[in-house]
JSON list of C-alpha atoms in Angstrom, two decimals:
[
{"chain": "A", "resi": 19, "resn": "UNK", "atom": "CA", "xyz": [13.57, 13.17, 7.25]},
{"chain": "A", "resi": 20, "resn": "UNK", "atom": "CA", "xyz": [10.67, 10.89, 6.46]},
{"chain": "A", "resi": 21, "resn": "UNK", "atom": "CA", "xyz": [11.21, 7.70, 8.58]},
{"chain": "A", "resi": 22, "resn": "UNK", "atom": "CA", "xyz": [11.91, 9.73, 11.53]},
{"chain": "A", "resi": 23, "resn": "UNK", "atom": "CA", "xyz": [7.99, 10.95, 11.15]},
{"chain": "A", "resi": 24, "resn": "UNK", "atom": "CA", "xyz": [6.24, 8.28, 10.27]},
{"chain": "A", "resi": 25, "resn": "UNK", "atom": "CA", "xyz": [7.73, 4.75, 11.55]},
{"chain": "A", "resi": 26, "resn": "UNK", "atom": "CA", "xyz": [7.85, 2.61, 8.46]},
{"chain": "A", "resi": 27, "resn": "UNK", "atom": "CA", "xyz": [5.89, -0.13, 10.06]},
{"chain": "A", "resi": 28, "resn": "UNK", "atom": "CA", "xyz": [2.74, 2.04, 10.20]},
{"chain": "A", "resi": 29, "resn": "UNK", "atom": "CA", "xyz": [3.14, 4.38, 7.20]},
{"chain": "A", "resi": 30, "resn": "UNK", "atom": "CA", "xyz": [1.85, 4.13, 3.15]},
{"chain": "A", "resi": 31, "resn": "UNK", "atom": "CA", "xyz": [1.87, 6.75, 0.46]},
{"chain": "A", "resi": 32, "resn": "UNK", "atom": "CA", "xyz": [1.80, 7.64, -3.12]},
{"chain": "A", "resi": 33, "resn": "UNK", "atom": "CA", "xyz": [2.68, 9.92, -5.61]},
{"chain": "A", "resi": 34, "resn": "UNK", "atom": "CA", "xyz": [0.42, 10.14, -8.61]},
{"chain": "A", "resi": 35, "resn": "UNK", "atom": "CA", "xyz": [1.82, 11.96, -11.43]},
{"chain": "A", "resi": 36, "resn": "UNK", "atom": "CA", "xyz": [-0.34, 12.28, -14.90]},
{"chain": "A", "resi": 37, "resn": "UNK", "atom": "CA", "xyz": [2.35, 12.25, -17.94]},
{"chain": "A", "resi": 38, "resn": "UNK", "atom": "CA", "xyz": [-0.12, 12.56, -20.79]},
{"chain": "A", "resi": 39, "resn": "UNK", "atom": "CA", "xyz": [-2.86, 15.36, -21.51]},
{"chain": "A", "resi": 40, "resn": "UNK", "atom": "CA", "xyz": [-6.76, 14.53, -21.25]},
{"chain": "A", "resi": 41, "resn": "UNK", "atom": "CA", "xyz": [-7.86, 13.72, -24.03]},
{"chain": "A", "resi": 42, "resn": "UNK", "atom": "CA", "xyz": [-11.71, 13.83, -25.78]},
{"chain": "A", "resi": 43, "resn": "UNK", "atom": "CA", "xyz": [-12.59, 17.42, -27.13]},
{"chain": "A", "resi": 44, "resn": "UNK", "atom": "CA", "xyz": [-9.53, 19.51, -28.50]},
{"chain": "A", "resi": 45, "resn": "UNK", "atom": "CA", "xyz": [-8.59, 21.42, -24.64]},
{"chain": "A", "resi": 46, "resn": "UNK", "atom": "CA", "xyz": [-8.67, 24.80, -24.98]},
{"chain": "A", "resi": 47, "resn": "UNK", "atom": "CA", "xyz": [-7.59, 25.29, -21.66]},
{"chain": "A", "resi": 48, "resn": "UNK", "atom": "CA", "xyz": [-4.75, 22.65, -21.34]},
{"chain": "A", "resi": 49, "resn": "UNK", "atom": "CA", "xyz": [-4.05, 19.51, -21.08]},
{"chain": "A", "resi": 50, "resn": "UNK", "atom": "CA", "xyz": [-5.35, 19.46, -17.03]},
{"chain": "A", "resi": 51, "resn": "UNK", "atom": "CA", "xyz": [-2.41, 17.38, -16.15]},
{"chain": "A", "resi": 52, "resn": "UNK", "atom": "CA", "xyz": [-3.26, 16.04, -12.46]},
{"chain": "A", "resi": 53, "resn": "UNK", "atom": "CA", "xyz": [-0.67, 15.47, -9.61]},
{"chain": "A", "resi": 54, "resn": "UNK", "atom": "CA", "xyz": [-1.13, 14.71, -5.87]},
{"chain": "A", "resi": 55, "resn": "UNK", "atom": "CA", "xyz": [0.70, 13.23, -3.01]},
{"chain": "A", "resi": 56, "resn": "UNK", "atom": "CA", "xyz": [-1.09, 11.05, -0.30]},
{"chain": "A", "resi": 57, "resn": "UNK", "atom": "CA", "xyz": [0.61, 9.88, 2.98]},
{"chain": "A", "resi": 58, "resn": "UNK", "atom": "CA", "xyz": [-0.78, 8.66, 6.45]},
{"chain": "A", "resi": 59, "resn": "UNK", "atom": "CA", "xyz": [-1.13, 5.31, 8.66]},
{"chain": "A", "resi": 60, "resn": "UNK", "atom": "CA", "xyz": [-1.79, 1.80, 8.14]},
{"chain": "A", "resi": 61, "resn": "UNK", "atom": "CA", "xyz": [-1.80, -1.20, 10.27]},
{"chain": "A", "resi": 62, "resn": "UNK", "atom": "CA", "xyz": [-2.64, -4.95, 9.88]},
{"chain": "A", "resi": 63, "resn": "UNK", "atom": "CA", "xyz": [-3.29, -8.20, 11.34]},
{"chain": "A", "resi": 64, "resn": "UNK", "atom": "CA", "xyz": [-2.87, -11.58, 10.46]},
{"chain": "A", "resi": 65, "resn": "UNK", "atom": "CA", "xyz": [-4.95, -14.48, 12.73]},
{"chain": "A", "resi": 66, "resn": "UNK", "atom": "CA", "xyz": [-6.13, -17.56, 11.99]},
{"chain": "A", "resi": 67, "resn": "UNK", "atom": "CA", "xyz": [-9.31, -18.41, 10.37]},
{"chain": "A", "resi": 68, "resn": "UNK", "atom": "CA", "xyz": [-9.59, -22.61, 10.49]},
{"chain": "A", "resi": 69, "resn": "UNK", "atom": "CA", "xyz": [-6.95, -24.30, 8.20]},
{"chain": "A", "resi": 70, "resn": "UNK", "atom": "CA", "xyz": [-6.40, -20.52, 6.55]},
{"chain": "A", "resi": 71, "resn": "UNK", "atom": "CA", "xyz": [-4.43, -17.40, 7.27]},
{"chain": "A", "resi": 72, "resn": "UNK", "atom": "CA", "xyz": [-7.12, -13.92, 7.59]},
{"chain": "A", "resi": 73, "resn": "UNK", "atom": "CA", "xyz": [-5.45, -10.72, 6.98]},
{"chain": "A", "resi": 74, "resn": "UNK", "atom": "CA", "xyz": [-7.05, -7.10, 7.90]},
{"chain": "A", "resi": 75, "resn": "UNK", "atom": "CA", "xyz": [-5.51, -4.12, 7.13]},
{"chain": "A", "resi": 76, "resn": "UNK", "atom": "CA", "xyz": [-6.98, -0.19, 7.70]},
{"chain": "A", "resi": 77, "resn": "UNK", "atom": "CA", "xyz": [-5.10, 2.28, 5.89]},
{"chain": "A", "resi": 78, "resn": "UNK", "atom": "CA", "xyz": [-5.81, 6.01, 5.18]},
{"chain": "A", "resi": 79, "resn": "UNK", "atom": "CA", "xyz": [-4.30, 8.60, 3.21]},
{"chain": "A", "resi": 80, "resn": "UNK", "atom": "CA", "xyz": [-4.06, 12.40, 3.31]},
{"chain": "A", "resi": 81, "resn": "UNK", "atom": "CA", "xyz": [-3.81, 14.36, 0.63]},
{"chain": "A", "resi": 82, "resn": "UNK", "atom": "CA", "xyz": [-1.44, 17.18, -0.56]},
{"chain": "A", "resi": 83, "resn": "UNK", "atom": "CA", "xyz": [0.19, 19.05, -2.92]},
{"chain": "A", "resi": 84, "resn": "UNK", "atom": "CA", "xyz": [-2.18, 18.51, -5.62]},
{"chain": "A", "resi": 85, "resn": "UNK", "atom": "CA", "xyz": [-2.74, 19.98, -9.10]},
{"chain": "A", "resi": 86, "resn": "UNK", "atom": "CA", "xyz": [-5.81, 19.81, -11.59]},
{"chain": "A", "resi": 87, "resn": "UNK", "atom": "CA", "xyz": [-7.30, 17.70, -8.85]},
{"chain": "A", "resi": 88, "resn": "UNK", "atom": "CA", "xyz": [-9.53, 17.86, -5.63]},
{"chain": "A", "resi": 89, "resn": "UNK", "atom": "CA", "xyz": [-7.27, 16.22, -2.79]},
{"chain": "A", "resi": 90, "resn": "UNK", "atom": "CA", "xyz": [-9.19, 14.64, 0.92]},
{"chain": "A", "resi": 91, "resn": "UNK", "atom": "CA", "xyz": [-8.88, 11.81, 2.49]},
{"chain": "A", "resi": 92, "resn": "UNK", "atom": "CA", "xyz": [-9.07, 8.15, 1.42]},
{"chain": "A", "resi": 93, "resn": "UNK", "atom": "CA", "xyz": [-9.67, 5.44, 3.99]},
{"chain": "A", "resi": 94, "resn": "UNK", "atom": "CA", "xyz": [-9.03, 1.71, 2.88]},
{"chain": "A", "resi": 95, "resn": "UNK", "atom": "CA", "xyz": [-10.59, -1.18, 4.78]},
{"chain": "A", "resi": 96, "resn": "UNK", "atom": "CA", "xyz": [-8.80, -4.63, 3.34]},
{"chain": "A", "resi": 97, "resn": "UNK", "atom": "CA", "xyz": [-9.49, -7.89, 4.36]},
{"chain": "A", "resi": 98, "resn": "UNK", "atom": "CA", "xyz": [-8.40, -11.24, 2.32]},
{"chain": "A", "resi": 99, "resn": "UNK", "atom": "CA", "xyz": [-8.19, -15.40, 3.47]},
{"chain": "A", "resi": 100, "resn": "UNK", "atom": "CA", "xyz": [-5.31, -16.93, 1.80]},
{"chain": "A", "resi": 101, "resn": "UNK", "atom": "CA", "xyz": [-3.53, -20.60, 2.51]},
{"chain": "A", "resi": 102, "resn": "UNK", "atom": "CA", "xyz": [-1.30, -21.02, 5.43]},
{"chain": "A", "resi": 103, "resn": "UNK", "atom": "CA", "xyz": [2.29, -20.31, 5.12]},
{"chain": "A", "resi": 104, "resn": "UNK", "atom": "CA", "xyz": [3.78, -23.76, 4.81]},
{"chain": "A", "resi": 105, "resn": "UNK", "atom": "CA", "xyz": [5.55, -24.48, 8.06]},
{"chain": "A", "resi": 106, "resn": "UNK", "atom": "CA", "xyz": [9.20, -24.09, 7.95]},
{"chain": "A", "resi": 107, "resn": "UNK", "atom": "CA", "xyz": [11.14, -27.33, 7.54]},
{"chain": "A", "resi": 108, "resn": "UNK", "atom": "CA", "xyz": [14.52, -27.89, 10.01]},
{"chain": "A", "resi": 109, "resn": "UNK", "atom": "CA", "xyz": [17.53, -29.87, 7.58]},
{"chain": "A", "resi": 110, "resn": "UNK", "atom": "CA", "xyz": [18.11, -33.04, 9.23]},
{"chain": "A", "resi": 111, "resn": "UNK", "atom": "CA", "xyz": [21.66, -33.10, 10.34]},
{"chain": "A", "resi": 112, "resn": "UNK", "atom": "CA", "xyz": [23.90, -36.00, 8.53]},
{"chain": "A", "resi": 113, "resn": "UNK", "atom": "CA", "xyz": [25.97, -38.24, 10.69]},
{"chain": "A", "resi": 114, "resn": "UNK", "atom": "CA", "xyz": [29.55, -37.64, 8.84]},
{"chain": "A", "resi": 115, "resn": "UNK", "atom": "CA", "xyz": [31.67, -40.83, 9.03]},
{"chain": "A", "resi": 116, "resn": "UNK", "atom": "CA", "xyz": [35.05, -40.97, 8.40]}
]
């Protein structure tokens, strides 16, 4: 099984499946529809950055089971500054009087 493999906290992956032919000049070899499967690790951080939220996340993919295609590795560096999550308001509790 999958999760048992790669912890779903610190896994990504894709499937890429082409449903249409190339197109361009008529293909006298076929339509060179592509397919290819990428899996591997990922992890991210969230820390402060003033008044804002700074989020980093490294990611990488290996390839397999590809057709019409070269398959490697792809390595993904992401790093975005977004508003604060607003903080979490408690409900006041309402004195019930009878």
């Amino acid at each position: 099984m999958l999760p048992s493999f790669f912890p779903s906290r610190f896994s990504s992956g894709y499937y890429y499946q082409q449903i249409t032919d190339d197109f361009g000049q008529h293909p006298l070899l076929g339509g060179f529809r592509s397919r290819v499967v990428g899996l591997g690790p990922q992890v991210g951080f969230l820390f402060p950055v003033g008044d804002l939220q700074g989020y980093l996340n490294l990611k990488g993919y290996g390839e397999f089971a590809a057709e019409n295609r070269p398959s490697s590795w792809n390595t993904w560096l992401t790093f975005s500054i977004s508003p604060m999550a607003p903080a979490a308001m408690t409900p006041s509790r309402h004195l019930v009087r009878k």
